[in-house]
CSV table of C-alpha atoms in Angstrom, one decimal:
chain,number,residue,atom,x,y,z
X,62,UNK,CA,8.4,-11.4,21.3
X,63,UNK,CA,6.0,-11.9,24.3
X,64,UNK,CA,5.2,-8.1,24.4
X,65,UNK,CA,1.3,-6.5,25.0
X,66,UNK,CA,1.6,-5.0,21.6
X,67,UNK,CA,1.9,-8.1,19.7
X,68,UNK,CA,-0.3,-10.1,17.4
X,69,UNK,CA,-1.2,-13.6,18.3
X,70,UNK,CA,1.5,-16.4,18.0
X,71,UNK,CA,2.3,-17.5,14.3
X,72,UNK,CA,2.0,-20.8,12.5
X,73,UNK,CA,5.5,-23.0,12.1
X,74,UNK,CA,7.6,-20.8,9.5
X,75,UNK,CA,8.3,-22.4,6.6
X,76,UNK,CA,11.5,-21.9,4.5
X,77,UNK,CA,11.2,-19.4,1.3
X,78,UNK,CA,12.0,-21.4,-2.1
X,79,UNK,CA,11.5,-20.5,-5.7
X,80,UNK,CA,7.5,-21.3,-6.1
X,81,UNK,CA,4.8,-19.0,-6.9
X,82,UNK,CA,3.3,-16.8,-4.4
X,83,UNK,CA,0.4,-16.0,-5.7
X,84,UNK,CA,-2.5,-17.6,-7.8
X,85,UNK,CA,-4.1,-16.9,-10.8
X,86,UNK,CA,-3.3,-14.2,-12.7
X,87,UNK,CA,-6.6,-13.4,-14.6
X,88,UNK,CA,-9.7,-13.8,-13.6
X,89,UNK,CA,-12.2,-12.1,-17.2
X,90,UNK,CA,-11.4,-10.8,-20.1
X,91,UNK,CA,-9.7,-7.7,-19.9
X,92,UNK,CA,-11.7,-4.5,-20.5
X,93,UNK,CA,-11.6,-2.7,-24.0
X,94,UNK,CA,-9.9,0.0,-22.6
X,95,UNK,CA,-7.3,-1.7,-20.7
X,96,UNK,CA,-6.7,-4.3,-23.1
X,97,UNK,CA,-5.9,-1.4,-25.5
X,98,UNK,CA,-3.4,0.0,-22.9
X,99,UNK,CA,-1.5,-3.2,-22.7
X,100,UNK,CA,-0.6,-2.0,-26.3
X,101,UNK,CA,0.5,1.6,-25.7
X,102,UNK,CA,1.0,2.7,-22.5
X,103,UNK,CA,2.3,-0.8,-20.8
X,104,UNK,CA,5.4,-0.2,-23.4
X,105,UNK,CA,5.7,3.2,-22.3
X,106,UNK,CA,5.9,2.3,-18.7
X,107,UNK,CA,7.1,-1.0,-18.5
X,108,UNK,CA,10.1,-2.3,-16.0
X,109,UNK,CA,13.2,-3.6,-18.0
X,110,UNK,CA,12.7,-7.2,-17.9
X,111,UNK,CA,14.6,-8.5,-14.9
X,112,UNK,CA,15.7,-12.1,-16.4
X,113,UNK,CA,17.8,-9.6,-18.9
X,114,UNK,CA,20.4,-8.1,-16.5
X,115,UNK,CA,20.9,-5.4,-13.8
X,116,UNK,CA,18.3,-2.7,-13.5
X,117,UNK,CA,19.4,0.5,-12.5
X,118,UNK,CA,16.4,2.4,-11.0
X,119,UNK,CA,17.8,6.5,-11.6
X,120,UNK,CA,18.2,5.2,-15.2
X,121,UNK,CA,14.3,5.0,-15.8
X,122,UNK,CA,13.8,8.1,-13.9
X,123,UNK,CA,17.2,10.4,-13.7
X,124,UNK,CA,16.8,13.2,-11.0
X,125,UNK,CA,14.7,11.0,-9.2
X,126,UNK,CA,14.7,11.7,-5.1
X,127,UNK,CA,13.3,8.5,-4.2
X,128,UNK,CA,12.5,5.5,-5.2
X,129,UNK,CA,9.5,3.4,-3.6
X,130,UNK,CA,8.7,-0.4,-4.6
X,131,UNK,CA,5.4,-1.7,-4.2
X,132,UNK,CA,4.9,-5.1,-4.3
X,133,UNK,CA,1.8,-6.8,-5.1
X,134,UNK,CA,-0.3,-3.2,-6.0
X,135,UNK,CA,-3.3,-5.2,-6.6
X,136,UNK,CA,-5.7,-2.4,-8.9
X,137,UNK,CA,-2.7,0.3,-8.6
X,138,UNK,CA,-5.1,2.6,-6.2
X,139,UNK,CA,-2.6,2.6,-3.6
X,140,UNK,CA,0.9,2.6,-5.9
X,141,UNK,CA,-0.8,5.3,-8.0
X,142,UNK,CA,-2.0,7.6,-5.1
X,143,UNK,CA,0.9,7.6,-4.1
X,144,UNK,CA,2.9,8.6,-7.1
X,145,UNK,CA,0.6,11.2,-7.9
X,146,UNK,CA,1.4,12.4,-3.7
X,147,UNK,CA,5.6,12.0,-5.0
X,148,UNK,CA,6.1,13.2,-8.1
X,149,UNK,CA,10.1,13.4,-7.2
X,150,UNK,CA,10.2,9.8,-5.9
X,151,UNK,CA,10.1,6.9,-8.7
X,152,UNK,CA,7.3,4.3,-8.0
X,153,UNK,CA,8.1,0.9,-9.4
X,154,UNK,CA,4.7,-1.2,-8.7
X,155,UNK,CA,5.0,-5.3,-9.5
X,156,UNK,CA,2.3,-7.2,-10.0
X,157,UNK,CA,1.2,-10.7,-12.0
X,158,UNK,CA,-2.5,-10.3,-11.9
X,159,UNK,CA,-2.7,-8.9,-15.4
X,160,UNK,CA,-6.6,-7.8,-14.5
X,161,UNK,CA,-4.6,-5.8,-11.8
X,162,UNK,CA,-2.1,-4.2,-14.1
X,163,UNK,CA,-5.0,-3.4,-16.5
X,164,UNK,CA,-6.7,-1.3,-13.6
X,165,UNK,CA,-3.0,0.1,-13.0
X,166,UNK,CA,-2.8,1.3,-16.5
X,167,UNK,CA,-5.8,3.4,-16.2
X,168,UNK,CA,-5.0,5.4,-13.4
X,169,UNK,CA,-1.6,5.9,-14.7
X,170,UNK,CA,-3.6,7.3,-17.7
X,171,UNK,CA,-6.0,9.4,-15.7
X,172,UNK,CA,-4.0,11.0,-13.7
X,173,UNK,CA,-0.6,11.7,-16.6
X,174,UNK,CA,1.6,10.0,-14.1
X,175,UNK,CA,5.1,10.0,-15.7
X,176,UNK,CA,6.5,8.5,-12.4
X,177,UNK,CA,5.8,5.3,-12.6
X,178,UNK,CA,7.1,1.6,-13.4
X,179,UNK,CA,5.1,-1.4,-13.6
X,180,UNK,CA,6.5,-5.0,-13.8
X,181,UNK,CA,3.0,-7.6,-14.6
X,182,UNK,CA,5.4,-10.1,-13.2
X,183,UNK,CA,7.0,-11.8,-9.9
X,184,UNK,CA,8.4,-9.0,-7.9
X,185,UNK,CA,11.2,-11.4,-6.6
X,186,UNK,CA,12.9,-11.5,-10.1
X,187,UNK,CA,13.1,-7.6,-9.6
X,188,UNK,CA,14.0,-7.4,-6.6
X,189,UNK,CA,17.2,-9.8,-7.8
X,190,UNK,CA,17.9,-7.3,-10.4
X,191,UNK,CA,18.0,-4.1,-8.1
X,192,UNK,CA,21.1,-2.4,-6.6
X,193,UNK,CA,21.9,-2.7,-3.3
X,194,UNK,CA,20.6,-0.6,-1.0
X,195,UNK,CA,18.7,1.3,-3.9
X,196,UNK,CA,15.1,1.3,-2.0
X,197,UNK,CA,13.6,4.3,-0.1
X,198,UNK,CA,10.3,2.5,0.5
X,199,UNK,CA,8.7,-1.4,0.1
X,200,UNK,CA,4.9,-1.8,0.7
X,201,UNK,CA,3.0,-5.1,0.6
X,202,UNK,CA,0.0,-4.5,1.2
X,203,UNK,CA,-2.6,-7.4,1.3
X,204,UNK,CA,-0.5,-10.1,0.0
X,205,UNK,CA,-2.1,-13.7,-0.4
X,206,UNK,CA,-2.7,-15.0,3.2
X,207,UNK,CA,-2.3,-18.6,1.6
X,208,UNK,CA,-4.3,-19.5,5.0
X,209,UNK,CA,-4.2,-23.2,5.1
X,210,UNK,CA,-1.6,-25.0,6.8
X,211,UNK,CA,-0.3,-27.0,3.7
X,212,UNK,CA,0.2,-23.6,1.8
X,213,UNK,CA,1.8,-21.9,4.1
X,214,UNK,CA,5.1,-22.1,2.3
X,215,UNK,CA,3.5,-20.0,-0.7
X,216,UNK,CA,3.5,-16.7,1.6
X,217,UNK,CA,5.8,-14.3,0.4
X,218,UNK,CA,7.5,-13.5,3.3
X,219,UNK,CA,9.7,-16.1,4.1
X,220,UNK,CA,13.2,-15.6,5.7
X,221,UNK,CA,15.3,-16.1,2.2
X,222,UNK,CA,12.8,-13.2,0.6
X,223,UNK,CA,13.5,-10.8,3.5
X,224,UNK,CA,17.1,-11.3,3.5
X,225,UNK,CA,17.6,-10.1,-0.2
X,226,UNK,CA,14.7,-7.9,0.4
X,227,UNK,CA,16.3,-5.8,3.2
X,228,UNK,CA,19.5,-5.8,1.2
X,229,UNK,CA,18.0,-3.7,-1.5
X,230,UNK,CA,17.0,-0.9,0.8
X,231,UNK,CA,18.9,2.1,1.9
X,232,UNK,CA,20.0,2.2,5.9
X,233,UNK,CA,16.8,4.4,6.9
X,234,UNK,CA,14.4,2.8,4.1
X,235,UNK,CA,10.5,1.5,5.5
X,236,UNK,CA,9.4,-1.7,4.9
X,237,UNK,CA,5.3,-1.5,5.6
X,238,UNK,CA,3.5,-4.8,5.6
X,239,UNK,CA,-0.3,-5.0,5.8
X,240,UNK,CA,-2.8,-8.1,6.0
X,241,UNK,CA,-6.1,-8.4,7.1
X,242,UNK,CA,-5.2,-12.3,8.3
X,243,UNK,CA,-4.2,-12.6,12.0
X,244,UNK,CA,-2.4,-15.8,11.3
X,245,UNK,CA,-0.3,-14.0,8.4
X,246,UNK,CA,0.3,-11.0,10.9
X,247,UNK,CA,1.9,-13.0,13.4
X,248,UNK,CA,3.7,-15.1,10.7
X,249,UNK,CA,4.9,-11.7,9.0
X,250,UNK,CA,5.8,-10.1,12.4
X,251,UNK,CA,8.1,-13.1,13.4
X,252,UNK,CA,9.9,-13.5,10.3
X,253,UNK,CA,10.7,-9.7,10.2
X,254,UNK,CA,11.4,-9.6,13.5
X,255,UNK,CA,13.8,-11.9,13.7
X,256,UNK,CA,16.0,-9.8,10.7
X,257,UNK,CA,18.8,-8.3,12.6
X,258,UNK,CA,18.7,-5.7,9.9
X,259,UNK,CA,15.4,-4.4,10.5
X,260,UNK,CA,13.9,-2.2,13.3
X,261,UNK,CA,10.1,-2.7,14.3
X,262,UNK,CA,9.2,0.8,14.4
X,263,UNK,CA,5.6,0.4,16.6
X,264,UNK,CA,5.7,1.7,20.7
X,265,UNK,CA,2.5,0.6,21.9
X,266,UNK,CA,-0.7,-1.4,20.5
X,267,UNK,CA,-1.9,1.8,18.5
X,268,UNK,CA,0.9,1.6,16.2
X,269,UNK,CA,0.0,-1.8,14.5
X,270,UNK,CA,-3.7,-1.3,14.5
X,271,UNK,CA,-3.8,2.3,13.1
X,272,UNK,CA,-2.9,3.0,9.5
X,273,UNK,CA,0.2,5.3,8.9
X,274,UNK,CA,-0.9,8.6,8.2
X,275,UNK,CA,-0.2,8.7,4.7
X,276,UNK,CA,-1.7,5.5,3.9
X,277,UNK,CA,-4.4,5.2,1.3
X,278,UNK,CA,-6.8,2.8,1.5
X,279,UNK,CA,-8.1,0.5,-1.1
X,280,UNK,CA,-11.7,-0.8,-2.4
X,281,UNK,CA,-9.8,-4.4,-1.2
X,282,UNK,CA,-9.5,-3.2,2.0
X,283,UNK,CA,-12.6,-1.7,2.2
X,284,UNK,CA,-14.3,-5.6,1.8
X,285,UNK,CA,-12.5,-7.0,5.2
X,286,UNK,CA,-12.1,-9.8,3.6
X,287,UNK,CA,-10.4,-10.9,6.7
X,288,UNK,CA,-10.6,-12.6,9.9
X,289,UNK,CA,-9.5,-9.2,11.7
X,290,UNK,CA,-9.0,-5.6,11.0
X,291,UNK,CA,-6.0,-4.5,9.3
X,292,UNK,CA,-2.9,-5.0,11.0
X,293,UNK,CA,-0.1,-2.8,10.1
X,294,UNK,CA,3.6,-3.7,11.0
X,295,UNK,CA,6.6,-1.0,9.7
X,296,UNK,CA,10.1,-1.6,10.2
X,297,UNK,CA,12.8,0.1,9.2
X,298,UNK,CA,16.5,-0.5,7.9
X,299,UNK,CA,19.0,-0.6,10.6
């Protein structure tokens, strides 16, 4: 894909196996409050456990329009904007940082979100419990860049992942992708690209350097943590 609007050339692209793809998943103790919540909201709102079967998504939210997956949510800013933004369109958020699912918790809290699903968990054992083509929407946003060489194969997106990925979205569904890591950019752009299932939706430059319009944007982002500014790449199910 030699094309102006690209990001730089990747790193070699590893093949996608069965180890983790992210690190630790606490960092302190878990606040009073949150801890608390793991013990009567997190039942409340909890995915189905994936290793026990099938999930069906309208069955934890019948009547529901939609039904958006976000993987990684980090502090749930993002998955919980947007799920107070949808109220007709279930938001199943997966995450294994249990610091992160505690933050998660609390918005759901604040803002009476009845909408929502969380999974404190690998969002790859979900994803192998969905339907097919049961997805409206899949955001990773700010996954772990893994950026040296040797843990490369860590990254999520790896050709296996995408593959069973795109299966679980609708003809029509968005898959968004954001990193603030040039070398994960490029390494996310080729892999998708190369999925003969999925449409790169960008025209020009603009489109992968400016934030879709309904994006929300994070206290994570707002640290450019980084090597460049974000980088946004949307494609869509053929």
């Amino acid at each position: 894909m030699n094309d102006p609007k690209d990001p730089p050339a990747p790193d070699a692209v590893p093949t996608w196996g069965p180890m983790r793809s992210f690190g630790r998943i606490r960092s302190r103790t878990l606040k009073p409050r949150q801890a608390a919540l793991f013990d009567t909201l997190l039942p409340k709102v909890a995915l189905p456990d994936p290793s026990q079967g099938p999930i069906d998504p309208l069955a934890l939210m019948p009547g529901a329009q939609a039904v958006w997956l976000e993987i990684g949510f980090g502090g749930g800013e993002h998955l919980c904007a947007q799920a107070a933004r949808h109220p007709e369109a279930l938001m199943i958020g997966c995450e294994p940082f249990l610091n992160g699912v505690g933050s998660a918790l609390r918005h759901i809290e604040e803002a009476s979100l009845t909408n929502v699903r969380l999974h404190a968990g690998d969002a790859r054992d979900v994803i192998k419990a969905l339907p097919p083509s049961s997805l409206d929407r899949v955001m990773i946003l700010f996954p772990d860049p893994w950026p040296k060489a040797r843990h490369h194969k860590r990254r999520l997106i790896q050709p296996d992942f995408v593959a069973e990925l795109v299966s679980r979205m609708k003809p029509g569904a968005e898959l968004r992708f954001v990193t603030d890591w040039k070398a994960y950019g490029a390494h996310a752009l080729e892999i998708l690209g190369a999925s003969e299932a999925l449409e790169w939706m960008a025209e020009e430059a603009y489109d992968w350097r400016q934030a879709p319009h309904d994006h929300v944007t994070t206290r994570y982002e707002e640290k450019k943590l980084g090597d460049t500014a974000p980088i946004f790449l949307r494609f869509r199910r053929r």
